[in-house]
Amino acid sequence: MTFELQYTDNKSNARAGLITTAHGQIQTPIFMPVGTLGSVKGVHQTELKEDINAQIILGNTYHLYLRPGLEVLEKAGGLHKFNGFDRPMLTDSGGFQVFSLSGIRKLREEGAEFRSHIDGSKHVFTPEKVMDIERIIGTDIMMAFDECPPGDSDYAYAKKSMGLTHRWLDRCIQRFNQTESKYGYEQSLFPIVQGCVYPDLRRESAEFIASKGADGNAIGGLAVGEPVEKMYEMIEIVNEILPADKPRYLMGVGTPANVLEGIERGVDMFDCVMPTRNGRNGMLFTKEGILNMRNKKWEMDFSPIEADGASVVDTLYTRAYLRHLFHAQELLAMQIASIHNLAFYLWLAGEARRHIIEGDFSSWKATMIKKVTTRL
């Protein structure tokens, strides 16, 4: 994998770049739709490529390991062959999912022992095992196995957790270097910066991660309950240290405003379940603000969902029709909203890139922040 830094904003740390992988190129900044189980919920692969224009999507190691399972994935020839998406893909290591299972998991130096949320069966993830699983899944970008501490962790726990993540990273790198891709193309490994909301820990972690010389680097452990101002502060601290010639990935973030603020602070890659999860519940993000499609105010609104929207569905259907679908509990409602929201997020990242290149990102971003945080 290579990264070319193409443009930098003269009034902020925003940047535009180009990532090249075995399965294609990715223009940054980029938003990556989340396809946890090898599927972006409610969205066909053709829609992802042709309407939404997703340049890269995510899978999740924890979930794919449990089902369909490694035997199926390896027999299929990896996730690209299994789900039919022939563009770049990234796998989260499962660290966040294991963290989420706080009541049914145990952490120790060796790794994380947990029980499946599906059938209660017991499993152990070690750094080595996670690398082996991600090799079998076969995505272009593999994430290192880490512990993701809660946003309100005290200093002692955050420091202990960070130390464990660093030791696990060394083991991930060793295993990664000892193994090869199973499907004839190169894969990359991204380490993850941790340290909760403590500036000295974030600096220490960023320096440790930067020293590894990986193809790219990620910022984890944010948007997990900490104040949003703290999140932005941590991003700034970390991006002062992470190398500028490698892509920076902010994991699990977030709202359209979070994405714009992250771009301004030098982040290149984002992912979040919000576009599809909120969409399935009737919340639409648009260029002028946020719509709750269940509200009565849309009952007689026969205008397009978004007149100049980023997706085909925006002009194909009216707000009144989409509201009707939600109230009738039709599955099409969730599909339309998911496609719309993902297309909007990809449009937002693409517009940010365009304005970085044109040199007016800061003024455009200030205007967009006001719009995307307005409830219509």
XYZ file of C-alpha atoms in Angstrom, residues 100-254:
155
model
C -18.102 -4.000 24.355
C -18.572 -7.471 25.878
C -17.431 -6.244 29.303
C -19.732 -8.632 31.146
C -18.601 -11.748 29.269
C -14.886 -11.237 28.627
C -11.604 -11.362 30.536
C -8.427 -9.511 29.593
C -4.978 -10.838 30.361
C -1.479 -10.520 28.952
C -1.958 -13.440 26.590
C -5.075 -11.941 25.012
C -8.813 -11.590 25.523
C -11.090 -14.439 26.532
C -14.719 -13.884 25.658
C -18.019 -15.615 25.108
C -19.832 -15.361 21.806
C -22.845 -13.060 21.846
C -24.513 -15.612 19.538
C -24.323 -18.890 21.464
C -22.227 -18.227 24.569
C -19.319 -20.366 23.369
C -15.880 -19.486 24.775
C -13.101 -18.068 22.568
C -9.683 -16.463 23.013
C -8.246 -13.706 20.825
C -4.492 -13.247 21.040
C -2.587 -10.771 18.862
C -1.198 -13.697 16.889
C -4.608 -15.275 16.352
C -6.131 -11.979 15.234
C -3.378 -11.562 12.624
C -4.048 -15.097 11.374
C -7.794 -14.390 11.179
C -7.259 -11.155 9.254
C -4.957 -12.976 6.844
C -7.785 -15.429 6.162
C -10.338 -12.633 5.754
C -7.901 -11.090 3.274
C -8.703 -7.390 3.503
C -6.291 -4.782 2.172
C -5.853 -3.091 5.558
C -5.616 -5.114 8.774
C -5.947 -3.423 12.156
C -3.750 -4.369 15.108
C -5.413 -5.998 18.124
C -5.833 -3.451 20.911
C -7.786 -2.798 24.067
C -10.253 0.063 23.833
C -10.765 1.516 27.334
C -13.984 3.372 28.230
C -13.948 7.130 27.700
C -14.277 7.752 31.442
C -11.368 5.487 32.455
C -9.184 6.806 35.251
C -5.542 7.562 34.555
C -4.175 4.383 36.118
C -6.426 2.134 34.066
C -5.817 4.105 30.835
C -2.044 3.816 31.309
C -2.228 0.094 32.053
C -4.484 -0.465 29.051
C -2.184 1.513 26.752
C 0.805 -0.558 27.856
C -1.086 -3.752 27.047
C -2.063 -2.392 23.613
C 1.590 -1.558 22.894
C 2.819 -5.008 23.902
C 0.083 -6.604 21.839
C 1.112 -4.424 18.894
C 4.671 -5.739 18.989
C 3.283 -9.256 18.861
C 0.935 -8.318 16.003
C 3.832 -6.894 14.002
C 5.967 -9.976 14.647
C 3.186 -12.317 13.484
C 2.362 -10.103 10.513
C 6.002 -10.197 9.409
C 6.157 -13.970 9.849
C 3.143 -14.594 7.608
C 2.041 -13.780 4.080
C -1.228 -12.994 2.360
C -3.146 -16.122 1.397
C -4.566 -14.749 -1.841
C -1.621 -13.385 -3.818
C -1.756 -9.664 -2.972
C -0.164 -7.504 -0.300
C -1.935 -6.524 2.915
C -1.060 -3.648 5.258
C -1.161 -3.467 9.064
C -2.244 -0.289 10.875
C -1.355 0.177 14.570
C -3.793 2.003 16.854
C -3.035 4.926 19.170
C -4.718 4.673 22.584
C -4.398 6.659 25.829
C -7.968 7.712 26.554
C -8.327 11.489 27.214
C -4.919 11.987 28.864
C -2.560 14.160 26.779
C 0.677 12.615 28.054
C -0.590 9.090 27.379
C -1.777 10.034 23.898
C 1.641 11.552 23.132
C 3.430 8.484 24.454
C 1.197 6.157 22.454
C 1.485 8.227 19.260
C 5.273 8.230 19.530
C 5.321 4.469 20.078
C 3.019 3.862 17.105
C 4.903 6.300 14.847
C 8.168 4.503 15.611
C 6.842 1.309 14.013
C 6.922 2.732 10.486
C 3.615 1.150 9.453
C 1.869 1.850 6.143
C -0.754 3.872 8.018
C -1.843 4.655 11.568
C -5.127 4.786 13.436
C -6.497 6.749 16.366
C -8.711 4.583 18.554
C -10.523 4.906 21.850
C -12.438 8.078 20.986
C -16.195 8.651 20.659
C -16.630 6.157 23.510
C -18.223 8.521 26.020
C -15.725 11.360 26.392
C -16.744 15.036 25.783
C -16.448 15.995 22.120
C -14.020 18.815 22.966
C -11.696 16.235 24.522
C -11.909 14.122 21.380
C -10.811 17.040 19.223
C -8.001 17.857 21.638
C -6.700 14.277 21.504
C -6.813 14.266 17.690
C -4.714 17.430 17.578
C -2.150 16.032 20.024
C -1.821 12.734 18.182
C -1.639 14.219 14.675
C 1.252 16.462 15.718
C 3.231 13.230 16.162
C 1.930 10.710 13.622
C 3.928 10.940 10.366
C 2.455 13.253 7.746
C 3.430 10.921 4.887
C 1.154 8.116 6.112
C -2.667 8.033 6.210
C -4.361 8.713 9.554
C -7.538 6.831 10.386
C -9.936 8.030 13.120
C -11.880 4.953 14.176
C -15.631 4.952 14.762
C -16.255 8.687 14.252
C -18.895 10.004 13.749
